[in-house]
Amino acid sequence: MLKEVSDYPYCGAKRFEYEPQGFCCSSGEIHLLSIEMTRELMLLYLGNSEEANKFQKCVRSYDNMFVFTSIGMHSNKLSSRRHHGVNTLKVQGQMSHFINQLIPDDGEKPTN
C-alpha cells in the first residue's frame, strides 16, 4: 500500500511518497487548464445504454488511436554509433501526431 502524502500545495494534484514538493507544476510556475468532461462523454463512461456499453467495451482501442505508435525522424549518426550504455532519443523542435480521419469517406477503408 502506498503511504499517504499531502497533495501538491500549488495545484492540488496527488503526490507519491518520494516525489519532491515542486515536481508536478514546478512550484506553481506551470498552470494547466482544467477541462470539464462534457455531459455526453460522461454518459458514455458511466451510462448503461447500448451506446455506452459499446463505448466502454472499446474505450482502450479509441485511446490507443491517439498515442504515438511510430516516429519519423532524422538521426544523428554520431550519437547512434555508440555500442555501449543506454540508447536514448533526443527530440529537438516540435513533435506532432498525424492521424487519419476517424470516419473514412464513402467507399474508403479505415487505415488506423
mmCIF file with all atom_site columns, C-alpha atoms in Angstrom:
data_model
loop_
_atom_site.group_PDB
_atom_site.id
_atom_site.type_symbol
_atom_site.label_atom_id
_atom_site.label_alt_id
_atom_site.label_comp_id
_atom_site.label_asym_id
_atom_site.label_entity_id
_atom_site.label_seq_id
_atom_site.pdbx_PDB_ins_code
_atom_site.Cartn_x
_atom_site.Cartn_y
_atom_site.Cartn_z
_atom_site.occupancy
_atom_site.B_iso_or_equiv
_atom_site.pdbx_formal_charge
_atom_site.auth_seq_id
_atom_site.auth_comp_id
_atom_site.auth_asym_id
_atom_site.auth_atom_id
_atom_site.pdbx_PDB_model_num
ATOM 1   C CA . MET A 1 1   ? 0.000   0.000  0.000   1.00 0.00 ? 1   MET A CA 1
ATOM 2   C CA . LEU A 1 2   ? 1.274   3.460  -0.858  1.00 0.00 ? 2   LEU A CA 1
ATOM 3   C CA . LYS A 1 3   ? 1.934   5.804  2.008   1.00 0.00 ? 3   LYS A CA 1
ATOM 4   C CA . GLU A 1 4   ? -0.488  8.726  2.009   1.00 0.00 ? 4   GLU A CA 1
ATOM 5   C CA . VAL A 1 5   ? 1.245   12.060 1.496   1.00 0.00 ? 5   VAL A CA 1
ATOM 6   C CA . SER A 1 6   ? -0.064  15.583 1.171   1.00 0.00 ? 6   SER A CA 1
ATOM 7   C CA . ASP A 1 7   ? -1.202  16.827 -2.246  1.00 0.00 ? 7   ASP A CA 1
ATOM 8   C CA . TYR A 1 8   ? 0.875   19.349 -4.148  1.00 0.00 ? 8   TYR A CA 1
ATOM 9   C CA . PRO A 1 9   ? 0.221   22.716 -2.486  1.00 0.00 ? 9   PRO A CA 1
ATOM 10  C CA . TYR A 1 10  ? 0.056   24.802 -5.683  1.00 0.00 ? 10  TYR A CA 1
ATOM 11  C CA . CYS A 1 11  ? -2.103  22.688 -7.994  1.00 0.00 ? 11  CYS A CA 1
ATOM 12  C CA . GLY A 1 12  ? -3.720  20.149 -5.663  1.00 0.00 ? 12  GLY A CA 1
ATOM 13  C CA . ALA A 1 13  ? -2.522  17.142 -7.706  1.00 0.00 ? 13  ALA A CA 1
ATOM 14  C CA . LYS A 1 14  ? -1.972  13.834 -5.942  1.00 0.00 ? 14  LYS A CA 1
ATOM 15  C CA . ARG A 1 15  ? 1.629   13.177 -4.941  1.00 0.00 ? 15  ARG A CA 1
ATOM 16  C CA . PHE A 1 16  ? 3.586   9.956  -4.422  1.00 0.00 ? 16  PHE A CA 1
ATOM 17  C CA . GLU A 1 17  ? 5.737   9.446  -1.342  1.00 0.00 ? 17  GLU A CA 1
ATOM 18  C CA . TYR A 1 18  ? 9.160   10.287 -2.795  1.00 0.00 ? 18  TYR A CA 1
ATOM 19  C CA . GLU A 1 19  ? 8.197   12.969 -5.292  1.00 0.00 ? 19  GLU A CA 1
ATOM 20  C CA . PRO A 1 20  ? 9.645   16.367 -4.386  1.00 0.00 ? 20  PRO A CA 1
ATOM 21  C CA . GLN A 1 21  ? 7.258   19.190 -3.492  1.00 0.00 ? 21  GLN A CA 1
ATOM 22  C CA . GLY A 1 22  ? 7.696   21.121 -6.766  1.00 0.00 ? 22  GLY A CA 1
ATOM 23  C CA . PHE A 1 23  ? 7.687   18.103 -9.107  1.00 0.00 ? 23  PHE A CA 1
ATOM 24  C CA . CYS A 1 24  ? 4.188   18.443 -10.571 1.00 0.00 ? 24  CYS A CA 1
ATOM 25  C CA . CYS A 1 25  ? 3.772   22.070 -11.552 1.00 0.00 ? 25  CYS A CA 1
ATOM 26  C CA . SER A 1 26  ? 7.270   23.392 -10.843 1.00 0.00 ? 26  SER A CA 1
ATOM 27  C CA . SER A 1 27  ? 6.050   25.011 -7.611  1.00 0.00 ? 27  SER A CA 1
ATOM 28  C CA . GLY A 1 28  ? 3.211   26.869 -9.294  1.00 0.00 ? 28  GLY A CA 1
ATOM 29  C CA . GLU A 1 29  ? 5.137   28.077 -12.372 1.00 0.00 ? 29  GLU A CA 1
ATOM 30  C CA . ILE A 1 30  ? 3.157   25.818 -14.724 1.00 0.00 ? 30  ILE A CA 1
ATOM 31  C CA . HIS A 1 31  ? -0.608  26.276 -14.951 1.00 0.00 ? 31  HIS A CA 1
ATOM 32  C CA . LEU A 1 32  ? -2.787  23.700 -16.696 1.00 0.00 ? 32  LEU A CA 1
ATOM 33  C CA . LEU A 1 33  ? -6.345  24.465 -17.660 1.00 0.00 ? 33  LEU A CA 1
ATOM 34  C CA . SER A 1 34  ? -8.947  22.282 -16.030 1.00 0.00 ? 34  SER A CA 1
ATOM 35  C CA . ILE A 1 35  ? -11.286 20.965 -18.699 1.00 0.00 ? 35  ILE A CA 1
ATOM 36  C CA . GLU A 1 36  ? -14.652 19.688 -17.581 1.00 0.00 ? 36  GLU A CA 1
ATOM 37  C CA . MET A 1 37  ? -15.885 16.475 -19.188 1.00 0.00 ? 37  MET A CA 1
ATOM 38  C CA . THR A 1 38  ? -18.958 17.086 -21.324 1.00 0.00 ? 38  THR A CA 1
ATOM 39  C CA . ARG A 1 39  ? -22.258 15.537 -20.288 1.00 0.00 ? 39  ARG A CA 1
ATOM 40  C CA . GLU A 1 40  ? -22.267 13.386 -23.444 1.00 0.00 ? 40  GLU A CA 1
ATOM 41  C CA . LEU A 1 41  ? -18.819 11.959 -22.700 1.00 0.00 ? 41  LEU A CA 1
ATOM 42  C CA . MET A 1 42  ? -19.695 11.391 -19.039 1.00 0.00 ? 42  MET A CA 1
ATOM 43  C CA . LEU A 1 43  ? -22.754 9.387  -20.115 1.00 0.00 ? 43  LEU A CA 1
ATOM 44  C CA . LEU A 1 44  ? -20.575 7.244  -22.373 1.00 0.00 ? 44  LEU A CA 1
ATOM 45  C CA . TYR A 1 45  ? -18.183 6.465  -19.499 1.00 0.00 ? 45  TYR A CA 1
ATOM 46  C CA . LEU A 1 46  ? -20.781 5.927  -16.787 1.00 0.00 ? 46  LEU A CA 1
ATOM 47  C CA . GLY A 1 47  ? -24.021 5.104  -18.605 1.00 0.00 ? 47  GLY A CA 1
ATOM 48  C CA . ASN A 1 48  ? -25.767 1.789  -19.209 1.00 0.00 ? 48  ASN A CA 1
ATOM 49  C CA . SER A 1 49  ? -27.198 2.482  -22.663 1.00 0.00 ? 49  SER A CA 1
ATOM 50  C CA . GLU A 1 50  ? -26.315 0.299  -25.642 1.00 0.00 ? 50  GLU A CA 1
ATOM 51  C CA . GLU A 1 51  ? -24.107 3.094  -26.986 1.00 0.00 ? 51  GLU A CA 1
ATOM 52  C CA . ALA A 1 52  ? -22.352 3.498  -23.603 1.00 0.00 ? 52  ALA A CA 1
ATOM 53  C CA . ASN A 1 53  ? -21.762 -0.251 -23.326 1.00 0.00 ? 53  ASN A CA 1
ATOM 54  C CA . LYS A 1 54  ? -20.165 -0.311 -26.792 1.00 0.00 ? 54  LYS A CA 1
ATOM 55  C CA . PHE A 1 55  ? -18.022 2.699  -25.896 1.00 0.00 ? 55  PHE A CA 1
ATOM 56  C CA . GLN A 1 56  ? -16.876 1.143  -22.609 1.00 0.00 ? 56  GLN A CA 1
ATOM 57  C CA . LYS A 1 57  ? -16.023 -2.100 -24.382 1.00 0.00 ? 57  LYS A CA 1
ATOM 58  C CA . CYS A 1 58  ? -13.883 -0.297 -26.984 1.00 0.00 ? 58  CYS A CA 1
ATOM 59  C CA . VAL A 1 59  ? -12.513 2.663  -24.999 1.00 0.00 ? 59  VAL A CA 1
ATOM 60  C CA . ARG A 1 60  ? -8.960  1.266  -24.872 1.00 0.00 ? 60  ARG A CA 1
ATOM 61  C CA . SER A 1 61  ? -8.921  0.948  -28.668 1.00 0.00 ? 61  SER A CA 1
ATOM 62  C CA . TYR A 1 62  ? -10.166 4.523  -29.000 1.00 0.00 ? 62  TYR A CA 1
ATOM 63  C CA . ASP A 1 63  ? -7.462  5.717  -26.620 1.00 0.00 ? 63  ASP A CA 1
ATOM 64  C CA . ASN A 1 64  ? -4.749  3.806  -28.467 1.00 0.00 ? 64  ASN A CA 1
ATOM 65  C CA . MET A 1 65  ? -5.661  5.565  -31.711 1.00 0.00 ? 65  MET A CA 1
ATOM 66  C CA . PHE A 1 66  ? -4.325  8.787  -30.218 1.00 0.00 ? 66  PHE A CA 1
ATOM 67  C CA . VAL A 1 67  ? -0.961  7.562  -28.863 1.00 0.00 ? 67  VAL A CA 1
ATOM 68  C CA . PHE A 1 68  ? 2.332   7.642  -30.707 1.00 0.00 ? 68  PHE A CA 1
ATOM 69  C CA . THR A 1 69  ? 2.995   4.337  -32.439 1.00 0.00 ? 69  THR A CA 1
ATOM 70  C CA . SER A 1 70  ? 5.918   5.369  -34.640 1.00 0.00 ? 70  SER A CA 1
ATOM 71  C CA . ILE A 1 71  ? 8.100   8.393  -35.160 1.00 0.00 ? 71  ILE A CA 1
ATOM 72  C CA . GLY A 1 72  ? 9.570   9.574  -38.437 1.00 0.00 ? 72  GLY A CA 1
ATOM 73  C CA . MET A 1 73  ? 12.918  11.258 -37.819 1.00 0.00 ? 73  MET A CA 1
ATOM 74  C CA . HIS A 1 74  ? 16.393  12.085 -38.992 1.00 0.00 ? 74  HIS A CA 1
ATOM 75  C CA . SER A 1 75  ? 19.008  10.534 -36.723 1.00 0.00 ? 75  SER A CA 1
ATOM 76  C CA . ASN A 1 76  ? 22.375  11.871 -35.671 1.00 0.00 ? 76  ASN A CA 1
ATOM 77  C CA . LYS A 1 77  ? 24.907  9.325  -36.987 1.00 0.00 ? 77  LYS A CA 1
ATOM 78  C CA . LEU A 1 78  ? 27.472  10.212 -34.295 1.00 0.00 ? 78  LEU A CA 1
ATOM 79  C CA . SER A 1 79  ? 25.147  9.556  -31.393 1.00 0.00 ? 79  SER A CA 1
ATOM 80  C CA . SER A 1 80  ? 23.677  6.407  -32.961 1.00 0.00 ? 80  SER A CA 1
ATOM 81  C CA . ARG A 1 81  ? 27.103  4.722  -33.369 1.00 0.00 ? 81  ARG A CA 1
ATOM 82  C CA . ARG A 1 82  ? 27.523  4.108  -29.667 1.00 0.00 ? 82  ARG A CA 1
ATOM 83  C CA . HIS A 1 83  ? 27.684  0.437  -28.807 1.00 0.00 ? 83  HIS A CA 1
ATOM 84  C CA . HIS A 1 84  ? 27.594  0.743  -25.019 1.00 0.00 ? 84  HIS A CA 1
ATOM 85  C CA . GLY A 1 85  ? 25.317  2.316  -22.458 1.00 0.00 ? 85  GLY A CA 1
ATOM 86  C CA . VAL A 1 86  ? 21.653  3.141  -22.707 1.00 0.00 ? 86  VAL A CA 1
ATOM 87  C CA . ASN A 1 87  ? 20.146  4.163  -26.031 1.00 0.00 ? 87  ASN A CA 1
ATOM 88  C CA . THR A 1 88  ? 18.249  7.423  -25.764 1.00 0.00 ? 88  THR A CA 1
ATOM 89  C CA . LEU A 1 89  ? 16.219  9.544  -28.121 1.00 0.00 ? 89  LEU A CA 1
ATOM 90  C CA . LYS A 1 90  ? 16.718  13.298 -28.034 1.00 0.00 ? 90  LYS A CA 1
ATOM 91  C CA . VAL A 1 91  ? 13.944  15.381 -29.560 1.00 0.00 ? 91  VAL A CA 1
ATOM 92  C CA . GLN A 1 92  ? 14.584  18.975 -30.616 1.00 0.00 ? 92  GLN A CA 1
ATOM 93  C CA . GLY A 1 93  ? 11.823  21.094 -32.025 1.00 0.00 ? 93  GLY A CA 1
ATOM 94  C CA . GLN A 1 94  ? 8.147   20.385 -32.411 1.00 0.00 ? 94  GLN A CA 1
ATOM 95  C CA . MET A 1 95  ? 6.637   16.892 -32.295 1.00 0.00 ? 95  MET A CA 1
ATOM 96  C CA . SER A 1 96  ? 3.255   16.240 -33.797 1.00 0.00 ? 96  SER A CA 1
ATOM 97  C CA . HIS A 1 97  ? 0.967   13.282 -34.333 1.00 0.00 ? 97  HIS A CA 1
ATOM 98  C CA . PHE A 1 98  ? -0.744  12.614 -37.626 1.00 0.00 ? 98  PHE A CA 1
ATOM 99  C CA . ILE A 1 99  ? -3.921  10.584 -37.504 1.00 0.00 ? 99  ILE A CA 1
ATOM 100 C CA . ASN A 1 100 ? -6.194  9.851  -40.402 1.00 0.00 ? 100 ASN A CA 1
ATOM 101 C CA . GLN A 1 101 ? -9.826  10.864 -40.155 1.00 0.00 ? 101 GLN A CA 1
ATOM 102 C CA . LEU A 1 102 ? -11.844 8.778  -37.723 1.00 0.00 ? 102 LEU A CA 1
ATOM 103 C CA . ILE A 1 103 ? -14.685 8.116  -40.155 1.00 0.00 ? 103 ILE A CA 1
ATOM 104 C CA . PRO A 1 104 ? -13.457 7.224  -43.647 1.00 0.00 ? 104 PRO A CA 1
ATOM 105 C CA . ASP A 1 105 ? -15.079 8.662  -46.760 1.00 0.00 ? 105 ASP A CA 1
ATOM 106 C CA . ASP A 1 106 ? -17.714 6.546  -48.506 1.00 0.00 ? 106 ASP A CA 1
ATOM 107 C CA . GLY A 1 107 ? -16.072 3.547  -50.144 1.00 0.00 ? 107 GLY A CA 1
ATOM 108 C CA . GLU A 1 108 ? -12.789 4.004  -48.242 1.00 0.00 ? 108 GLU A CA 1
ATOM 109 C CA . LYS A 1 109 ? -11.387 1.574  -45.657 1.00 0.00 ? 109 LYS A CA 1
ATOM 110 C CA . PRO A 1 110 ? -10.147 2.779  -42.243 1.00 0.00 ? 110 PRO A CA 1
ATOM 111 C CA . THR A 1 111 ? -6.348  2.963  -42.120 1.00 0.00 ? 111 THR A CA 1
ATOM 112 C CA . ASN A 1 112 ? -5.801  3.143  -38.348 1.00 0.00 ? 112 ASN A CA 1
#
